PDB file of C-alpha atoms in Angstrom:
ATOM      1  CA  PRO F 176       5.670   9.420  21.372  1.00  0.00           C
ATOM      2  CA  ALA F 177       2.009   9.130  22.411  1.00  0.00           C
ATOM      3  CA  GLN F 178       2.141  12.597  23.997  1.00  0.00           C
ATOM      4  CA  ALA F 179       3.795  14.013  20.881  1.00  0.00           C
ATOM      5  CA  ALA F 180       1.086  12.458  18.698  1.00  0.00           C
ATOM      6  CA  ALA F 181      -1.616  13.985  20.906  1.00  0.00           C
ATOM      7  CA  LYS F 182       0.058  17.420  20.702  1.00  0.00           C
ATOM      8  CA  TYR F 183       0.327  17.141  16.916  1.00  0.00           C
ATOM      9  CA  GLN F 184      -3.348  16.202  16.681  1.00  0.00           C
ATOM     10  CA  ALA F 185      -4.311  19.115  18.978  1.00  0.00           C
ATOM     11  CA  GLU F 186      -2.448  21.507  16.652  1.00  0.00           C
ATOM     12  CA  LEU F 187      -4.243  20.088  13.615  1.00  0.00           C
ATOM     13  CA  GLU F 188      -7.595  20.413  15.412  1.00  0.00           C
ATOM     14  CA  LYS F 189      -6.832  24.088  16.131  1.00  0.00           C
ATOM     15  CA  VAL F 190      -6.030  24.767  12.493  1.00  0.00           C
ATOM     16  CA  TYR F 191      -9.076  22.794  11.350  1.00  0.00           C
ATOM     17  CA  GLY F 192     -11.369  24.435  13.880  1.00  0.00           C
ATOM     18  CA  GLY F 193     -12.863  21.203  15.182  1.00  0.00           C
ATOM     19  CA  LYS F 194     -12.252  17.720  16.512  1.00  0.00           C
ATOM     20  CA  VAL F 195     -14.253  15.779  13.898  1.00  0.00           C
ATOM     21  CA  LEU F 196     -13.310  15.587  10.217  1.00  0.00           C
ATOM     22  CA  GLU F 197     -16.265  16.582   8.070  1.00  0.00           C
ATOM     23  CA  PRO F 198     -16.819  15.292   4.523  1.00  0.00           C
ATOM     24  CA  GLY F 199     -16.418  18.111   2.031  1.00  0.00           C
ATOM     25  CA  ARG F 200     -14.218  20.109   4.416  1.00  0.00           C
ATOM     26  CA  PRO F 201     -10.687  18.744   3.970  1.00  0.00           C
ATOM     27  CA  LEU F 202      -8.045  19.045   6.661  1.00  0.00           C
ATOM     28  CA  PHE F 203      -5.276  19.384   4.055  1.00  0.00           C
ATOM     29  CA  ASP F 204      -5.039  20.923   0.617  1.00  0.00           C
ATOM     30  CA  VAL F 205      -2.185  18.637  -0.464  1.00  0.00           C
ATOM     31  CA  VAL F 206      -0.547  15.594   1.122  1.00  0.00           C
ATOM     32  CA  MET F 207       2.626  14.378  -0.565  1.00  0.00           C
ATOM     33  CA  LEU F 208       3.639  10.775   0.027  1.00  0.00           C
ATOM     34  CA  GLY F 209       6.357   8.363  -0.941  1.00  0.00           C
ATOM     35  CA  LEU F 210       6.279   4.588  -1.160  1.00  0.00           C
ATOM     36  CA  GLY F 211       8.598   2.217   0.668  1.00  0.00           C
ATOM     37  CA  ASP F 212       9.850  -1.036  -0.784  1.00  0.00           C
ATOM     38  CA  ASN F 213       7.559  -2.843   1.679  1.00  0.00           C
ATOM     39  CA  GLY F 214       4.456  -0.932   0.553  1.00  0.00           C
ATOM     40  CA  HIS F 215       4.456   1.517   3.458  1.00  0.00           C
ATOM     41  CA  THR F 216       3.621   5.162   3.092  1.00  0.00           C
ATOM     42  CA  ALA F 217       3.778   7.989   5.619  1.00  0.00           C
ATOM     43  CA  SER F 218       4.718   5.798   8.597  1.00  0.00           C
ATOM     44  CA  LEU F 219       1.903   3.362   7.936  1.00  0.00           C
ATOM     45  CA  PHE F 220       3.814   0.082   7.965  1.00  0.00           C
ATOM     46  CA  PRO F 221       2.546  -3.452   7.310  1.00  0.00           C
ATOM     47  CA  ARG F 222       1.113  -5.401  10.246  1.00  0.00           C
ATOM     48  CA  GLN F 223       0.953  -2.390  12.605  1.00  0.00           C
ATOM     49  CA  PRO F 224      -2.063  -1.551  14.807  1.00  0.00           C
ATOM     50  CA  VAL F 225      -2.167   1.996  13.432  1.00  0.00           C
ATOM     51  CA  LEU F 226      -3.560   0.566  10.178  1.00  0.00           C
ATOM     52  CA  GLU F 227      -6.848  -0.057  12.020  1.00  0.00           C
ATOM     53  CA  GLU F 228      -7.080   3.463  13.494  1.00  0.00           C
ATOM     54  CA  ARG F 229     -10.247   5.232  12.357  1.00  0.00           C
ATOM     55  CA  LYS F 230     -10.660   8.089  14.876  1.00  0.00           C
ATOM     56  CA  LEU F 231      -7.264   9.627  15.598  1.00  0.00           C
ATOM     57  CA  TRP F 232      -5.645  11.839  12.986  1.00  0.00           C
ATOM     58  CA  VAL F 233      -2.118  11.239  14.298  1.00  0.00           C
ATOM     59  CA  SER F 234      -0.808   8.099  15.955  1.00  0.00           C
ATOM     60  CA  THR F 235       2.349   6.137  16.649  1.00  0.00           C
ATOM     61  CA  CYS F 236       3.903   3.230  14.817  1.00  0.00           C
ATOM     62  CA  VAL F 237       6.914   0.986  15.431  1.00  0.00           C
ATOM     63  CA  PRO F 238       7.971  -0.609  12.141  1.00  0.00           C
ATOM     64  CA  ASP F 239       9.114  -4.245  12.265  1.00  0.00           C
ATOM     65  CA  ASP F 240      12.735  -3.389  11.509  1.00  0.00           C
ATOM     66  CA  ALA F 241      13.095  -0.020  13.270  1.00  0.00           C
ATOM     67  CA  PRO F 242      14.472   0.580  16.724  1.00  0.00           C
ATOM     68  CA  HIS F 243      12.291   3.615  17.401  1.00  0.00           C
ATOM     69  CA  THR F 244       8.684   4.770  17.442  1.00  0.00           C
ATOM     70  CA  ARG F 245       7.458   7.049  14.654  1.00  0.00           C
ATOM     71  CA  LEU F 246       4.544   9.451  14.420  1.00  0.00           C
ATOM     72  CA  THR F 247       2.250   9.201  11.436  1.00  0.00           C
ATOM     73  CA  LEU F 248      -0.862  10.693   9.970  1.00  0.00           C
ATOM     74  CA  THR F 249      -3.597   8.071   9.910  1.00  0.00           C
ATOM     75  CA  TYR F 250      -5.795   6.974   7.011  1.00  0.00           C
ATOM     76  CA  PRO F 251      -8.659   9.304   8.079  1.00  0.00           C
ATOM     77  CA  ALA F 252      -6.355  12.353   8.182  1.00  0.00           C
ATOM     78  CA  ILE F 253      -4.830  11.575   4.788  1.00  0.00           C
ATOM     79  CA  HIS F 254      -8.281  10.914   3.342  1.00  0.00           C
ATOM     80  CA  SER F 255      -9.329  14.406   4.427  1.00  0.00           C
ATOM     81  CA  SER F 256      -7.308  16.027   1.620  1.00  0.00           C
ATOM     82  CA  ARG F 257      -8.121  17.850  -1.589  1.00  0.00           C
ATOM     83  CA  HIS F 258      -5.139  16.226  -3.274  1.00  0.00           C
ATOM     84  CA  VAL F 259      -2.897  13.272  -2.404  1.00  0.00           C
ATOM     85  CA  VAL F 260       0.258  12.982  -4.486  1.00  0.00           C
ATOM     86  CA  PHE F 261       2.615  10.000  -4.456  1.00  0.00           C
ATOM     87  CA  MET F 262       6.126  10.659  -5.775  1.00  0.00           C
ATOM     88  CA  LEU F 263       8.321   7.672  -6.716  1.00  0.00           C
ATOM     89  CA  ALA F 264      11.749   7.383  -8.267  1.00  0.00           C
ATOM     90  CA  GLY F 265      13.962   4.448  -9.103  1.00  0.00           C
ATOM     91  CA  ALA F 266      13.631   0.792  -9.994  1.00  0.00           C
ATOM     92  CA  GLY F 267      13.583  -0.107  -6.298  1.00  0.00           C
ATOM     93  CA  LYS F 268      10.002   1.149  -6.124  1.00  0.00           C
ATOM     94  CA  ARG F 269       8.758  -0.883  -9.098  1.00  0.00           C
ATOM     95  CA  GLU F 270       7.665  -4.049  -7.265  1.00  0.00           C
ATOM     96  CA  ALA F 271       5.954  -2.183  -4.406  1.00  0.00           C
ATOM     97  CA  PHE F 272       4.156   0.070  -6.889  1.00  0.00           C
ATOM     98  CA  ALA F 273       2.965  -2.966  -8.880  1.00  0.00           C
ATOM     99  CA  ARG F 274       1.509  -4.519  -5.708  1.00  0.00           C
ATOM    100  CA  VAL F 275      -0.213  -1.279  -4.703  1.00  0.00           C
ATOM    101  CA  ARG F 276      -1.501  -0.719  -8.235  1.00  0.00           C
ATOM    102  CA  ALA F 277      -2.989  -4.235  -8.145  1.00  0.00           C
ATOM    103  CA  GLY F 278      -4.756  -3.337  -4.899  1.00  0.00           C
ATOM    104  CA  ASP F 279      -2.860  -5.825  -2.705  1.00  0.00           C
ATOM    105  CA  PRO F 280      -4.576  -5.447   0.695  1.00  0.00           C
ATOM    106  CA  ALA F 281      -1.326  -6.313   2.507  1.00  0.00           C
ATOM    107  CA  GLU F 282       0.241  -3.084   1.250  1.00  0.00           C
ATOM    108  CA  PRO F 283      -0.607  -0.075   3.469  1.00  0.00           C
ATOM    109  CA  ALA F 284      -0.385   2.301   0.494  1.00  0.00           C
ATOM    110  CA  SER F 285      -3.198   0.347  -1.205  1.00  0.00           C
ATOM    111  CA  HIS F 286      -5.603   1.753   1.379  1.00  0.00           C
ATOM    112  CA  ILE F 287      -4.862   5.443   0.783  1.00  0.00           C
ATOM    113  CA  THR F 288      -7.963   7.336  -0.287  1.00  0.00           C
ATOM    114  CA  THR F 289      -8.797  11.012  -0.597  1.00  0.00           C
ATOM    115  CA  GLU F 290     -11.834  13.233  -0.848  1.00  0.00           C
ATOM    116  CA  GLY F 291     -10.229  14.770  -3.916  1.00  0.00           C
ATOM    117  CA  ASP F 292      -7.643  13.688  -6.456  1.00  0.00           C
ATOM    118  CA  LEU F 293      -5.050  10.955  -6.034  1.00  0.00           C
ATOM    119  CA  THR F 294      -2.059  11.420  -8.343  1.00  0.00           C
ATOM    120  CA  TRP F 295       1.003   9.264  -8.935  1.00  0.00           C
ATOM    121  CA  LEU F 296       4.166  10.974 -10.222  1.00  0.00           C
ATOM    122  CA  MET F 297       7.071   8.683 -11.043  1.00  0.00           C
ATOM    123  CA  ASP F 298       9.971   8.110 -13.328  1.00  0.00           C
ATOM    124  CA  THR F 299       9.948   5.289 -15.866  1.00  0.00           C
ATOM    125  CA  ALA F 300      12.205   3.113 -13.698  1.00  0.00           C
ATOM    126  CA  ALA F 301       9.601   3.088 -10.900  1.00  0.00           C
ATOM    127  CA  ALA F 302       6.638   2.718 -13.263  1.00  0.00           C
ATOM    128  CA  GLY F 303       7.909  -0.428 -14.980  1.00  0.00           C
ATOM    129  CA  GLN F 304       5.490  -1.795 -17.567  1.00  0.00           C
TER     130      GLN F 304
END
């Protein structure tokens, strides 16, 4: 997984034309994200070391309840976007969305930022009150 993450990052660096993300020069036009019941997004799960990553664009993560390692974009890579769009559906997302909306620091999705616009698209079941 670590080698795969490094290869993925190398490909992104080629497309970007550099190894350092520059403010005002986004890596992505649009990043589309979901929201897990536990507040995770991408593969940024609660209590994982990847949440502290500030240099790598791609890293690994092993969620608490998963038997395998995942690759994920990191906060800096997601931040380097013109638009970040969350898409949620269903009542099962309501509680996690409420915690993220309140800015709960324990929820990884609460820490998503972008150089551009952050948009939430959801059905009424997920939105709640």
